Tab-separated table of C-alpha atoms and ligand atoms in Angstrom:
chain	number	residue	atom	x	y	z
A	1399	MET	CA	0.067	0.013	0.062
A	1400	LEU	CA	1.207	3.416	-0.994
A	1401	LYS	CA	2.620	5.342	2.037
A	1402	ILE	CA	1.430	8.932	2.768
A	1403	SER	CA	3.904	11.631	3.957
A	1404	PRO	CA	2.892	14.249	6.801
A	1405	ASP	CA	2.939	16.997	3.977
A	1406	GLU	CA	0.749	14.982	1.753
A	1407	LEU	CA	-1.619	14.270	4.574
A	1408	LYS	CA	-2.163	17.948	5.131
A	1409	LEU	CA	-2.523	18.671	1.340
A	1410	VAL	CA	-5.009	15.795	0.891
A	1411	ALA	CA	-7.062	16.518	4.129
A	1412	GLN	CA	-7.425	20.024	2.943
A	1413	TYR	CA	-8.400	19.118	-0.587
A	1414	ILE	CA	-10.970	16.621	0.788
A	1415	HIS	CA	-12.419	19.372	3.013
A	1416	ASP	CA	-12.549	21.777	0.093
A	1417	ILE	CA	-14.486	19.327	-2.281
A	1418	SER	CA	-16.812	17.770	0.394
A	1419	GLY	CA	-16.648	19.525	3.759
A	1420	ILE	CA	-15.596	16.249	5.282
A	1421	TYR	CA	-13.045	16.669	7.989
A	1422	LEU	CA	-10.575	13.853	8.319
A	1423	ASP	CA	-8.295	13.367	11.307
A	1424	GLN	CA	-4.858	13.706	9.925
A	1425	SER	CA	-3.433	11.535	12.756
A	1426	LYS	CA	-5.238	8.545	11.032
A	1427	SER	CA	-2.912	8.303	8.129
A	1428	TYR	CA	-3.923	4.528	7.617
A	1429	LEU	CA	-7.415	5.883	6.856
A	1430	PHE	CA	-6.173	8.000	3.880
A	1431	GLU	CA	-3.956	5.007	2.655
A	1432	THR	CA	-6.647	2.374	2.709
A	1433	ARG	CA	-9.177	4.443	1.099
A	1434	LEU	CA	-7.055	6.359	-1.409
A	1435	GLY	CA	-4.188	4.087	-2.154
A	1436	SER	CA	-5.840	2.008	-4.722
A	1437	ILE	CA	-7.177	5.087	-6.495
A	1438	ALA	CA	-3.627	6.388	-6.685
A	1439	THR	CA	-2.276	3.211	-8.251
A	1440	GLU	CA	-5.294	2.836	-10.598
A	1441	HIS	CA	-4.410	6.272	-11.996
A	1442	GLY	CA	-0.662	5.735	-12.276
A	1443	CYS	CA	0.251	7.965	-9.496
A	1444	ASN	CA	3.420	7.142	-7.485
A	1445	THR	CA	2.629	9.584	-4.681
A	1446	TYR	CA	-0.504	11.098	-3.103
A	1447	LYS	CA	0.653	14.542	-4.136
A	1448	GLU	CA	0.518	13.406	-7.762
A	1449	LEU	CA	-2.930	11.971	-7.331
A	1450	TYR	CA	-3.970	15.412	-5.711
A	1451	GLN	CA	-2.531	17.358	-8.585
A	1452	LYS	CA	-4.248	15.049	-11.130
A	1453	ALA	CA	-7.471	15.131	-9.303
A	1454	LYS	CA	-7.688	18.797	-9.065
A	1455	THR	CA	-6.859	19.528	-12.665
A	1456	GLU	CA	-8.571	16.816	-14.448
A	1457	PRO	CA	-11.552	18.286	-16.282
A	1458	SER	CA	-13.776	15.185	-16.185
A	1459	LYS	CA	-13.563	15.147	-12.419
A	1460	THR	CA	-13.428	11.272	-12.472
A	1461	ILE	CA	-10.726	11.092	-9.726
A	1462	GLU	CA	-12.523	13.621	-7.639
A	1463	ARG	CA	-15.645	11.591	-7.841
A	1464	LYS	CA	-13.823	8.402	-6.974
A	1465	ILE	CA	-12.169	10.123	-3.968
A	1466	ILE	CA	-15.450	11.286	-2.574
A	1467	ASP	CA	-16.961	7.750	-2.997
A	1468	ALA	CA	-14.009	6.395	-1.240
A	1469	ILE	CA	-13.932	8.805	1.744
A	1470	SER	CA	-17.609	9.174	2.488
A	1471	THR	CA	-19.182	6.927	4.922
A	1472	ASN	CA	-22.283	5.432	3.510
A	1473	GLU	CA	-23.383	3.512	6.521
A	1474	THR	CA	-27.220	3.611	6.729
A	1475	LEU	CA	-30.176	1.246	7.186
A	1476	PHE	CA	-33.974	0.970	6.626
A	1477	PHE	CA	-35.846	2.604	9.447
A	1478	ARG	CA	-32.633	3.626	11.275
A	1479	ASP	CA	-33.382	4.401	14.972
A	1480	LYS	CA	-37.052	3.653	14.525
A	1481	GLY	CA	-38.062	6.810	16.432
A	1482	PRO	CA	-38.105	9.347	13.628
A	1483	PHE	CA	-40.268	7.124	11.411
A	1484	GLU	CA	-42.799	6.609	14.326
A	1485	LEU	CA	-42.737	10.367	14.795
A	1486	LEU	CA	-43.337	10.812	11.074
A	1487	GLN	CA	-46.262	8.322	10.939
A	1488	HIS	CA	-48.021	9.279	14.182
A	1489	LYS	CA	-47.319	13.055	14.435
A	1490	LEU	CA	-45.594	14.943	11.673
A	1491	LEU	CA	-47.413	13.593	8.661
A	1492	PRO	CA	-50.891	13.797	10.304
A	1493	GLU	CA	-50.209	17.375	11.419
A	1494	LEU	CA	-48.821	18.318	8.023
A	1495	ILE	CA	-51.761	16.760	6.142
A	1496	ASP	CA	-54.169	18.745	8.374
A	1497	ALA	CA	-52.198	21.942	7.762
A	1498	ARG	CA	-51.779	21.497	4.085
A	1499	THR	CA	-55.168	20.004	2.867
A	1500	PRO	CA	-56.863	22.859	0.773
A	1501	GLY	CA	-60.363	23.851	1.314
A	1502	SER	CA	-61.476	22.742	-2.125
A	1503	PRO	CA	-61.463	19.014	-2.765
A	1504	ALA	CA	-60.443	19.743	-6.352
A	1505	LEU	CA	-57.082	20.767	-5.224
A	1506	LYS	CA	-54.255	18.493	-4.333
A	1507	THR	CA	-52.354	18.412	-0.952
A	1508	ASN	CA	-48.689	19.386	-1.614
A	1509	ILE	CA	-46.098	17.846	0.670
A	1510	LYS	CA	-42.297	18.010	0.070
A	1511	ILE	CA	-39.848	15.878	2.143
A	1512	TRP	CA	-36.090	15.918	1.739
A	1513	SER	CA	-33.533	13.408	2.716
A	1514	ALA	CA	-30.368	15.662	2.701
A	1515	ALA	CA	-27.685	12.961	2.767
A	1516	SER	CA	-29.668	10.029	1.477
A	1517	SER	CA	-26.629	7.771	0.915
A	1518	THR	CA	-27.899	4.495	-0.633
A	1519	GLY	CA	-31.382	5.429	-0.280
A	1520	GLN	CA	-32.790	3.285	2.705
A	1521	GLU	CA	-33.950	6.553	4.520
A	1522	LEU	CA	-35.934	7.992	1.804
A	1523	TYR	CA	-37.383	4.407	0.833
A	1524	SER	CA	-38.343	4.026	4.661
A	1525	ILE	CA	-40.113	7.398	4.396
A	1526	ALA	CA	-41.978	6.436	1.183
A	1527	ILE	CA	-43.064	3.161	2.718
A	1528	ILE	CA	-44.596	4.974	5.797
A	1529	ILE	CA	-46.360	7.401	3.496
A	1530	LYS	CA	-47.693	4.564	1.326
A	1531	GLU	CA	-49.012	2.901	4.435
A	1532	LEU	CA	-50.426	5.992	5.962
A	1533	ILE	CA	-52.177	7.579	2.929
A	1534	PRO	CA	-54.559	5.259	1.041
A	1535	ASN	CA	-55.953	7.844	-1.506
A	1536	ILE	CA	-52.479	8.863	-2.522
A	1537	SER	CA	-53.616	10.362	-5.818
A	1538	LYS	CA	-55.163	13.191	-3.820
A	1539	TYR	CA	-51.720	14.258	-2.946
A	1540	ASN	CA	-48.892	15.751	-4.727
A	1541	ILE	CA	-45.989	14.332	-2.608
A	1542	LYS	CA	-42.419	15.034	-3.595
A	1543	LEU	CA	-39.797	12.949	-1.947
A	1544	LEU	CA	-36.103	13.872	-2.800
A	1545	GLY	CA	-32.857	12.226	-1.830
A	1546	THR	CA	-29.544	13.938	-2.381
A	1547	ASP	CA	-26.010	12.878	-1.599
A	1548	ILE	CA	-22.457	13.967	-2.618
A	1549	SER	CA	-21.397	10.475	-3.550
A	1550	ASP	CA	-22.175	9.404	-7.165
A	1551	GLY	CA	-21.943	5.714	-6.084
A	1552	ALA	CA	-24.431	6.165	-3.462
A	1553	VAL	CA	-26.810	8.159	-5.562
A	1554	ALA	CA	-26.550	5.445	-8.274
A	1555	GLN	CA	-27.328	2.514	-5.927
A	1556	ALA	CA	-30.195	4.661	-4.353
A	1557	SER	CA	-31.633	5.033	-7.909
A	1558	ARG	CA	-31.408	1.367	-8.536
A	1559	GLY	CA	-33.015	0.554	-5.309
A	1560	LYS	CA	-31.155	-2.738	-5.157
A	1561	TYR	CA	-29.812	-4.089	-1.936
A	1562	ASN	CA	-27.921	-7.354	-0.879
A	1563	LYS	CA	-29.217	-9.430	1.764
A	1564	PHE	CA	-27.031	-7.997	4.533
A	1565	GLU	CA	-28.323	-4.418	3.682
A	1566	MET	CA	-31.925	-5.770	3.793
A	1567	GLU	CA	-31.535	-7.721	7.000
A	1568	ARG	CA	-30.750	-4.540	8.927
A	1569	GLY	CA	-33.828	-2.636	10.113
A	1570	LEU	CA	-36.317	-4.023	7.713
A	1571	PRO	CA	-39.300	-5.986	9.169
A	1572	GLY	CA	-40.034	-9.229	7.206
A	1573	ASP	CA	-43.548	-8.150	6.321
A	1574	LYS	CA	-42.349	-4.960	4.673
A	1575	LEU	CA	-39.570	-6.948	2.899
A	1576	GLN	CA	-42.065	-9.318	1.310
A	1577	ARG	CA	-44.546	-6.517	0.376
A	1578	TYR	CA	-42.158	-3.760	-1.119
A	1579	PHE	CA	-39.275	-5.833	-2.478
A	1580	THR	CA	-38.713	-8.407	-5.243
A	1581	MET	CA	-35.918	-10.983	-4.715
A	1582	PHE	CA	-33.538	-11.869	-7.368
A	1583	GLY	CA	-30.580	-14.182	-6.396
A	1584	ASP	CA	-28.871	-12.723	-3.267
A	1585	SER	CA	-30.323	-9.206	-3.818
A	1586	TRP	CA	-33.552	-7.380	-3.420
A	1587	THR	CA	-35.083	-4.625	-5.553
A	1588	ILE	CA	-37.639	-2.127	-4.456
A	1589	LYS	CA	-40.893	-2.373	-6.137
A	1590	ASP	CA	-41.944	0.163	-8.778
A	1591	GLU	CA	-44.848	1.479	-6.723
A	1592	ILE	CA	-42.306	2.674	-4.049
A	1593	ARG	CA	-39.556	3.524	-6.522
A	1594	ALA	CA	-41.951	5.970	-8.496
A	1595	MET	CA	-42.469	7.999	-5.322
A	1596	VAL	CA	-38.909	9.113	-4.840
A	1597	GLN	CA	-36.170	10.935	-6.793
A	1598	PHE	CA	-32.337	11.011	-6.180
A	1599	ARG	CA	-29.806	13.330	-7.191
A	1600	LYS	CA	-26.368	14.515	-6.465
A	1601	LEU	CA	-25.923	17.583	-4.262
A	1602	ASN	CA	-23.039	18.868	-2.140
A	1603	LEU	CA	-24.350	20.319	1.104
A	1604	MET	CA	-21.426	22.682	1.251
A	1605	LEU	CA	-22.687	24.493	-1.786
A	1606	PRO	CA	-25.784	26.739	-2.119
A	1607	PHE	CA	-29.117	24.816	-2.400
A	1608	ALA	CA	-30.158	26.589	-5.631
A	1609	GLY	CA	-33.648	25.751	-6.986
A	1610	LEU	CA	-34.550	23.199	-4.373
A	1611	GLY	CA	-37.459	25.380	-2.872
A	1612	LYS	CA	-38.835	24.973	0.518
A	1613	PHE	CA	-39.621	21.759	2.253
A	1614	ASP	CA	-42.047	20.571	4.788
A	1615	ILE	CA	-39.893	17.906	6.378
A	1616	ILE	CA	-36.131	17.731	6.239
A	1617	PHE	CA	-34.015	14.703	7.317
A	1618	CYS	CA	-30.447	15.755	7.789
A	1619	ARG	CA	-29.079	12.819	9.679
A	1620	ASN	CA	-25.561	11.588	10.392
A	1621	VAL	CA	-23.825	13.791	7.941
A	1622	ALA	CA	-23.085	16.995	9.844
A	1623	ILE	CA	-20.897	14.874	12.078
A	1624	TYR	CA	-18.364	14.763	9.445
A	1625	PHE	CA	-18.047	18.499	9.295
A	1626	THR	CA	-16.281	21.111	11.278
A	1627	LEU	CA	-18.278	23.450	13.644
A	1628	PRO	CA	-18.336	26.505	11.305
A	1629	ASP	CA	-19.452	24.236	8.364
A	1630	ARG	CA	-22.229	22.758	10.538
A	1631	GLN	CA	-23.404	26.305	11.479
A	1632	LYS	CA	-23.536	27.275	7.733
A	1633	LEU	CA	-25.220	24.031	6.871
A	1634	PHE	CA	-28.096	24.331	9.466
A	1635	ASN	CA	-28.551	28.027	8.694
A	1636	LYS	CA	-29.182	27.053	4.906
A	1637	ILE	CA	-31.517	24.228	5.985
A	1638	ALA	CA	-33.504	26.729	8.129
A	1639	ASP	CA	-33.782	28.871	4.919
A	1640	SER	CA	-35.177	25.727	3.013
A	1641	LEU	CA	-37.673	24.725	5.680
A	1642	ALA	CA	-41.178	25.919	5.569
A	1643	ASP	CA	-42.004	28.207	8.606
A	1644	ASP	CA	-44.094	25.460	10.180
A	1645	GLY	CA	-41.818	22.702	8.762
A	1646	TYR	CA	-40.096	19.870	10.695
A	1647	LEU	CA	-36.376	19.051	10.877
A	1648	ILE	CA	-34.915	15.641	12.016
A	1649	ILE	CA	-31.370	15.242	12.760
A	1650	GLY	CA	-29.409	12.003	13.816
A	1651	SER	CA	-30.218	10.551	17.252
A	1652	THR	CA	-26.748	11.355	18.645
A	1653	GLU	CA	-26.593	14.880	17.097
A	1654	SER	CA	-27.295	18.168	18.699
A	1655	LEU	CA	-28.024	21.694	17.436
A	1656	THR	CA	-27.023	23.444	20.681
A	1657	GLY	CA	-24.535	26.136	19.812
A	1658	ILE	CA	-24.997	25.345	16.130
A	1659	CYS	CA	-28.162	26.926	15.058
A	1660	PRO	CA	-30.250	29.155	17.392
A	1661	ARG	CA	-32.947	29.364	14.681
A	1662	PHE	CA	-34.156	26.035	15.635
A	1663	ILE	CA	-35.999	24.845	18.922
A	1664	PRO	CA	-36.078	21.234	19.833
A	1665	LYS	CA	-39.424	19.575	20.651
A	1666	ARG	CA	-40.006	16.234	22.286
A	1667	HIS	CA	-42.529	13.709	21.130
A	1668	LEU	CA	-42.432	10.298	22.969
A	1669	ARG	CA	-39.021	9.036	22.460
A	1670	SER	CA	-37.849	11.256	19.606
A	1671	ILE	CA	-36.778	14.875	19.148
A	1672	PHE	CA	-37.603	16.999	16.225
A	1673	TYR	CA	-36.815	20.690	15.520
A	1674	GLN	CA	-38.993	23.686	14.356
A	1675	LYS	CA	-38.057	27.137	13.455
A	1676	LYS	CA	-38.562	29.735	16.170
B	508	MET	CA	-14.996	-20.953	14.975
B	509	ARG	CA	-18.067	-22.907	15.694
B	510	ASN	CA	-18.732	-26.200	13.703
B	511	MET	CA	-21.214	-25.760	11.001
B	512	THR	CA	-24.290	-27.956	10.968
B	513	ILE	CA	-25.035	-29.427	7.498
B	514	LEU	CA	-28.245	-31.117	6.304
B	515	VAL	CA	-27.572	-33.645	3.499
B	516	VAL	CA	-30.719	-34.197	1.469
B	517	ASP	CA	-30.407	-37.031	-1.161
B	518	ASP	CA	-32.476	-40.066	-2.079
B	519	ASP	CA	-29.567	-41.945	-3.067
B	520	PRO	CA	-28.409	-44.063	0.082
B	521	VAL	CA	-24.852	-44.533	-1.328
B	522	ILE	CA	-24.178	-40.927	-1.921
B	523	ARG	CA	-25.936	-40.053	1.455
B	524	ARG	CA	-23.672	-42.463	3.361
B	525	MET	CA	-20.486	-41.086	1.598
B	526	LEU	CA	-21.452	-37.458	2.177
B	527	GLU	CA	-22.115	-38.127	5.778
B	528	LYS	CA	-18.799	-39.960	6.362
B	529	ARG	CA	-16.536	-37.340	4.513
B	530	LEU	CA	-18.321	-34.320	6.255
B	531	GLU	CA	-18.094	-35.824	9.753
B	532	LYS	CA	-14.479	-36.728	9.188
B	533	ALA	CA	-13.972	-33.112	8.239
B	534	GLY	CA	-15.472	-31.955	11.473
B	535	TYR	CA	-18.977	-30.878	10.441
B	536	GLU	CA	-22.068	-31.762	12.327
B	537	VAL	CA	-24.306	-33.811	9.891
B	538	LEU	CA	-27.957	-34.315	9.648
B	539	ILE	CA	-29.515	-36.652	7.071
B	540	ALA	CA	-32.808	-36.395	5.130
B	541	GLU	CA	-33.817	-39.129	2.777
B	542	ASP	CA	-35.901	-36.823	0.555
B	543	GLY	CA	-37.425	-33.445	0.298
B	544	TYR	CA	-40.275	-34.461	2.659
B	545	GLN	CA	-37.985	-35.300	5.518
B	546	ALA	CA	-35.935	-32.160	4.856
B	547	ARG	CA	-39.187	-30.134	5.245
B	548	LYS	CA	-39.703	-31.758	8.588
B	549	ILE	CA	-36.091	-31.161	9.847
B	550	LEU	CA	-35.563	-27.711	8.804
B	551	PRO	CA	-37.768	-26.017	11.142
B	552	GLN	CA	-36.720	-28.084	14.177
B	553	GLN	CA	-33.008	-27.792	14.040
B	554	HIS	CA	-30.475	-25.031	13.599
B	555	ILE	CA	-28.950	-25.692	10.174
B	556	ASP	CA	-26.178	-23.657	8.593
B	557	VAL	CA	-25.863	-25.362	5.205
B	558	VAL	CA	-28.293	-27.544	3.090
B	559	LEU	CA	-26.582	-29.759	0.670
B	560	THR	CA	-29.260	-31.132	-1.497
B	561	ASP	CA	-29.783	-33.200	-4.616
B	562	LEU	CA	-31.595	-31.337	-7.326
B	563	MET	CA	-33.661	-34.166	-8.558
B	564	MET	CA	-35.489	-36.285	-6.070
B	565	PRO	CA	-38.695	-38.315	-6.227
B	566	GLY	CA	-41.966	-36.702	-5.342
B	567	SER	CA	-42.897	-32.981	-5.528
B	568	ILE	CA	-40.313	-31.776	-3.193
B	569	GLY	CA	-37.080	-31.374	-5.275
B	570	GLY	CA	-33.915	-29.388	-4.593
B	571	ILE	CA	-35.538	-25.982	-5.664
B	572	GLU	CA	-38.429	-26.766	-3.171
B	573	VAL	CA	-35.974	-27.475	-0.428
B	574	LEU	CA	-34.124	-24.263	-1.252
B	575	ASP	CA	-37.464	-22.358	-0.883
B	576	ILE	CA	-38.309	-23.943	2.278
B	577	ALA	CA	-34.828	-23.119	3.811
B	578	LYS	CA	-34.871	-19.613	2.676
B	579	ASN	CA	-38.253	-19.054	4.072
B	580	ILE	CA	-37.101	-20.104	7.465
B	581	SER	CA	-33.951	-18.097	7.332
B	582	GLN	CA	-32.088	-16.027	4.777
B	583	ASN	CA	-28.902	-17.222	6.690
B	584	ILE	CA	-29.289	-20.771	5.722
B	585	GLU	CA	-27.030	-21.314	2.643
B	586	VAL	CA	-28.073	-24.003	0.091
B	587	ILE	CA	-25.688	-25.869	-2.237
B	588	LEU	CA	-27.323	-27.810	-4.805
B	589	ILE	CA	-25.985	-31.132	-6.299
B	590	THR	CA	-26.839	-31.570	-9.882
B	591	ALA	CA	-26.336	-33.802	-12.917
B	592	HIS	CA	-24.607	-32.073	-15.823
B	593	SER	CA	-27.790	-32.190	-17.868
B	594	SER	CA	-29.572	-30.019	-15.317
B	595	ILE	CA	-27.147	-27.113	-15.137
B	596	ASP	CA	-29.970	-24.680	-16.438
B	597	THR	CA	-32.127	-25.407	-13.436
B	598	ALA	CA	-29.139	-24.899	-11.164
B	599	VAL	CA	-28.546	-21.570	-12.501
B	600	GLU	CA	-32.161	-20.764	-12.016
B	601	ALA	CA	-31.724	-21.796	-8.273
B	602	MET	CA	-28.831	-19.355	-7.935
B	603	LYS	CA	-31.338	-16.548	-8.843
B	604	LYS	CA	-33.475	-17.871	-6.114
B	605	GLY	CA	-30.731	-17.442	-3.648
B	606	ALA	CA	-28.735	-20.761	-3.755
B	607	ALA	CA	-25.140	-20.219	-2.628
B	608	ASP	CA	-23.690	-22.578	-5.182
B	609	TYR	CA	-24.104	-25.815	-7.172
B	610	LEU	CA	-21.903	-28.727	-7.566
B	611	GLU	CA	-21.867	-31.209	-10.538
B	612	LYS	CA	-22.021	-34.872	-10.024
B	613	PRO	CA	-19.761	-36.716	-9.465
B	614	ILE	CA	-18.983	-34.825	-6.390
B	615	ASN	CA	-15.563	-33.323	-6.030
B	616	PHE	CA	-14.873	-33.298	-2.333
B	617	ASP	CA	-11.929	-30.808	-2.542
B	618	GLU	CA	-14.422	-28.431	-4.380
B	619	LEU	CA	-17.156	-29.054	-1.762
B	620	PHE	CA	-14.912	-28.488	1.058
B	621	LEU	CA	-13.637	-25.229	-0.320
B	622	ARG	CA	-17.005	-23.838	-0.716
B	623	LEU	CA	-18.019	-24.930	2.713
B	624	GLU	CA	-15.019	-23.192	4.192
B	625	LYS	CA	-15.947	-20.089	2.246
B	626	ILE	CA	-19.397	-20.150	3.748
B	627	ALA	CA	-18.043	-20.794	7.155
B	628	ASN	CA	-15.794	-17.630	6.654
B	629	VAL	CA	-18.460	-15.430	5.617
B	630	GLN	CA	-20.792	-16.526	8.289
B	631	SER	CA	-18.156	-15.946	11.068
B	632	ILE	CA	-17.443	-12.531	9.503
B	633	MET	CA	-21.149	-11.759	9.517
B	634	ARG	CA	-21.524	-12.865	13.026
B	635	ASN	CA	-18.725	-10.481	14.082
B	636	ALA	CA	-20.142	-7.721	12.190
B	637	GLN	CA	-23.541	-8.408	13.809
B	638	ASP	CA	-22.062	-8.330	17.302
B	639	LEU	CA	-20.233	-5.177	16.597
B	640	SER	CA	-23.250	-3.397	15.164
B	641	GLN	CA	-25.254	-4.672	18.200
B	642	ALA	CA	-22.677	-3.253	20.458
B	643	MET	CA	-22.735	0.025	18.444
B	644	ASP	CA	-26.543	0.263	18.570
B	645	THR	CA	-26.580	-0.083	22.415
B	646	THR	CA	-23.979	2.553	22.807
B	647	GLU	CA	-25.741	4.822	20.306
B	648	SER	CA	-29.290	4.490	21.889
B	649	ALA	CA	-27.896	5.265	25.312
B	650	ALA	CA	-25.953	8.294	23.928
B	651	ALA	CA	-29.003	9.381	22.063
B	652	LEU	CA	-31.114	9.330	25.209
B	653	THR	CA	-28.619	11.400	27.070
B	654	ILE	CA	-28.261	13.908	24.235
B	655	GLN	CA	-32.033	14.357	23.849
B	656	ASN	CA	-32.459	15.144	27.482
B	657	LEU	CA	-29.594	17.720	27.466
B	658	GLU	CA	-30.830	19.204	24.210
B	659	ILE	CA	-34.354	19.795	25.684
B	660	ARG	CA	-32.965	21.024	29.065
B	661	THR	CA	-30.533	23.431	27.269
B	662	ALA	CA	-33.337	24.944	25.365
B	663	GLU	CA	-35.393	25.290	28.563
B	664	LEU	CA	-32.668	26.955	30.483
B	665	GLN	CA	-31.782	29.219	27.418
B	666	SER	CA	-35.486	30.408	27.244
B	667	ARG	CA	-35.201	31.060	31.043
B	668	ILE	CA	-32.152	33.043	30.638
B	669	GLU	CA	-33.947	35.147	28.124
B	670	SER	CA	-36.862	35.842	30.433
B	671	ILE	CA	-34.572	36.817	33.213
B	672	GLU	CA	-32.717	39.197	30.901
B	673	ALA	CA	-36.027	40.707	29.897
B	674	ILE	CA	-37.097	41.288	33.681
B	675	LEU	CA	-33.769	42.708	34.608
B	676	ARG	CA	-33.758	45.157	31.682
B	677	ASP	CA	-37.290	46.279	32.162
B	678	GLU	CA	-36.889	49.800	33.501
B	679	GLN	CA	-40.629	50.283	34.240
B	680	ASN	CA	-40.056	48.261	37.537
B	681	PRO	CA	-37.851	49.447	40.520
B	682	PRO	CA	-34.690	47.367	40.687
B	683	TYR	CA	-35.686	45.377	43.929
B	684	GLU	CA	-38.811	44.424	42.372
B	685	ARG	CA	-37.101	43.011	39.298
B	686	ILE	CA	-34.972	41.030	41.631
B	687	TYR	CA	-37.838	39.492	43.472
B	688	LYS	CA	-39.439	38.643	40.059
B	689	VAL	CA	-36.315	36.876	38.910
B	690	LEU	CA	-35.939	35.069	42.275
B	691	ASP	CA	-39.612	33.972	41.699
B	692	LEU	CA	-38.724	32.708	38.429
B	693	LEU	CA	-35.860	30.871	39.573
B	694	THR	CA	-37.538	29.065	42.338
B	695	ASP	CA	-40.379	28.071	39.975
B	696	PRO	CA	-39.746	24.399	39.497
B	697	GLN	CA	-39.865	23.406	35.906
C	1217	SAM	C1	-23.632	8.026	7.366
C	1217	SAM	S1	-24.449	8.369	5.783
C	1217	SAM	C2	-26.073	8.882	6.463
C	1217	SAM	C3	-27.249	8.271	5.645
C	1217	SAM	C4	-28.630	8.603	6.252
C	1217	SAM	N1	-28.838	9.999	6.299
C	1217	SAM	C5	-28.661	7.914	7.681
C	1217	SAM	O1	-28.708	8.683	8.614
C	1217	SAM	O2	-28.659	6.803	7.734
C	1217	SAM	C6	-23.619	9.962	5.421
C	1217	SAM	C7	-23.816	10.393	3.965
C	1217	SAM	O3	-23.343	11.843	3.737
C	1217	SAM	C8	-22.811	11.937	2.569
C	1217	SAM	N2	-22.147	13.283	2.471
C	1217	SAM	C9	-20.874	13.440	3.128
C	1217	SAM	N3	-20.556	14.781	2.812
C	1217	SAM	C10	-21.534	15.323	2.082
C	1217	SAM	C11	-21.752	16.535	1.377
C	1217	SAM	N4	-20.848	17.623	1.547
C	1217	SAM	N5	-22.913	16.793	0.687
C	1217	SAM	C12	-23.794	15.871	0.731
C	1217	SAM	N6	-23.681	14.617	1.190
C	1217	SAM	C13	-22.545	14.383	1.835
C	1217	SAM	C14	-22.032	10.810	2.316
C	1217	SAM	O4	-21.761	10.538	0.994
C	1217	SAM	C15	-22.887	9.640	3.036
C	1217	SAM	O5	-23.645	8.991	2.095
């Protein structure tokens, strides 16, 4: 495995921060080596400095994309932490439906939900399954479910909606597995009825959220933990701008907004916490 | 590493006997079913890691059906099919349904043991990963509870500080009255 020098460590860590916001601990040089070593060799680079220069100047951004795929932690599972999905089902969606249902039955109810670091899609598909089960007359609704992630690889897998059995076993109750997935060999694919409800695309949360509009519910879970404090502050400020005034924000179960964004106040419902704008 | 338990399903007594002997000698726990019907009875009653089944067996429960039954009981049970060369297409079909592998007759034991070892390795890595993620889940949910409580408490205290500031800055009231009001607020249990 190609060894990384202290100078290169600094250079590469700074570069990764610039392109993704992800802050990597420079004392963990093995982390850089195990994740980037093979990309370096694959592109004929003898040093990490060479890799850095190539990645930076290459117009197609192929290496940059590979680096992002390699350093991002895509760890996720269906119905992760359970609580937020119960919250969605029993409180947030019913309240939102009440608030958004127009007076005239001819009009549709608009609801927009965003999974801001959707990784391989399990979070957004879990949301879609909850909605499918909660709302029987779904044609009366105009529901937009958007998942975004910086990793091309993650976005591609999310779009395919295809999971191996290890990914399936984690978090997914057997009845939902049978109902919403089709098995093929060792892998499972989400059925079209759920697939058609969602949309995935690439987005770097460090950049402006141009053209996304306002959302009624935002899931921004387990991504800000990879960012520095100033980057977290900027991120949640932009998220506040993208959330409807009466909208809801859900963050990871071990995350906190204390000292990060005073525009949000935490509220408790049973065993979960959600945030609303002041 | 724990010994794996293998269920051998074959209607040919000679092959059954041979598989049983060789597998036991290699240190595996072996259970035997004489056909698909017996396999269907044994599968729900015993912990089985691997099913080694003939594809073609008399009656309506063949290898494919045994595969279905096993996978229905647990996705963790791995199924290896034993096939005649002529039924490779069916074996490939079985792989699509979740079979781990297929072996052609006559059985090459080196090949069989290699596949079993591979399955044992994957299963032991899986168990390790499950243990780790279990441990992580426990830590995470404990941390989540603490953080949630702190988050709510901090927000309450923050709003109290804001009320205190408003009272103290309120020049409509004489200073001592402001102090009493603040003390009232502070003794108010909430
Ligand atoms: C641990 S996963 C979280 C997935 C899901 N939200 C959950 O909680 O299970 C973190 C994801 O954040 C993505 N990510 C990291 N930096 C990002 C950035 N700057 N913009 C968008 N996504 C980013 C990674 O690619 C990864 O898929």
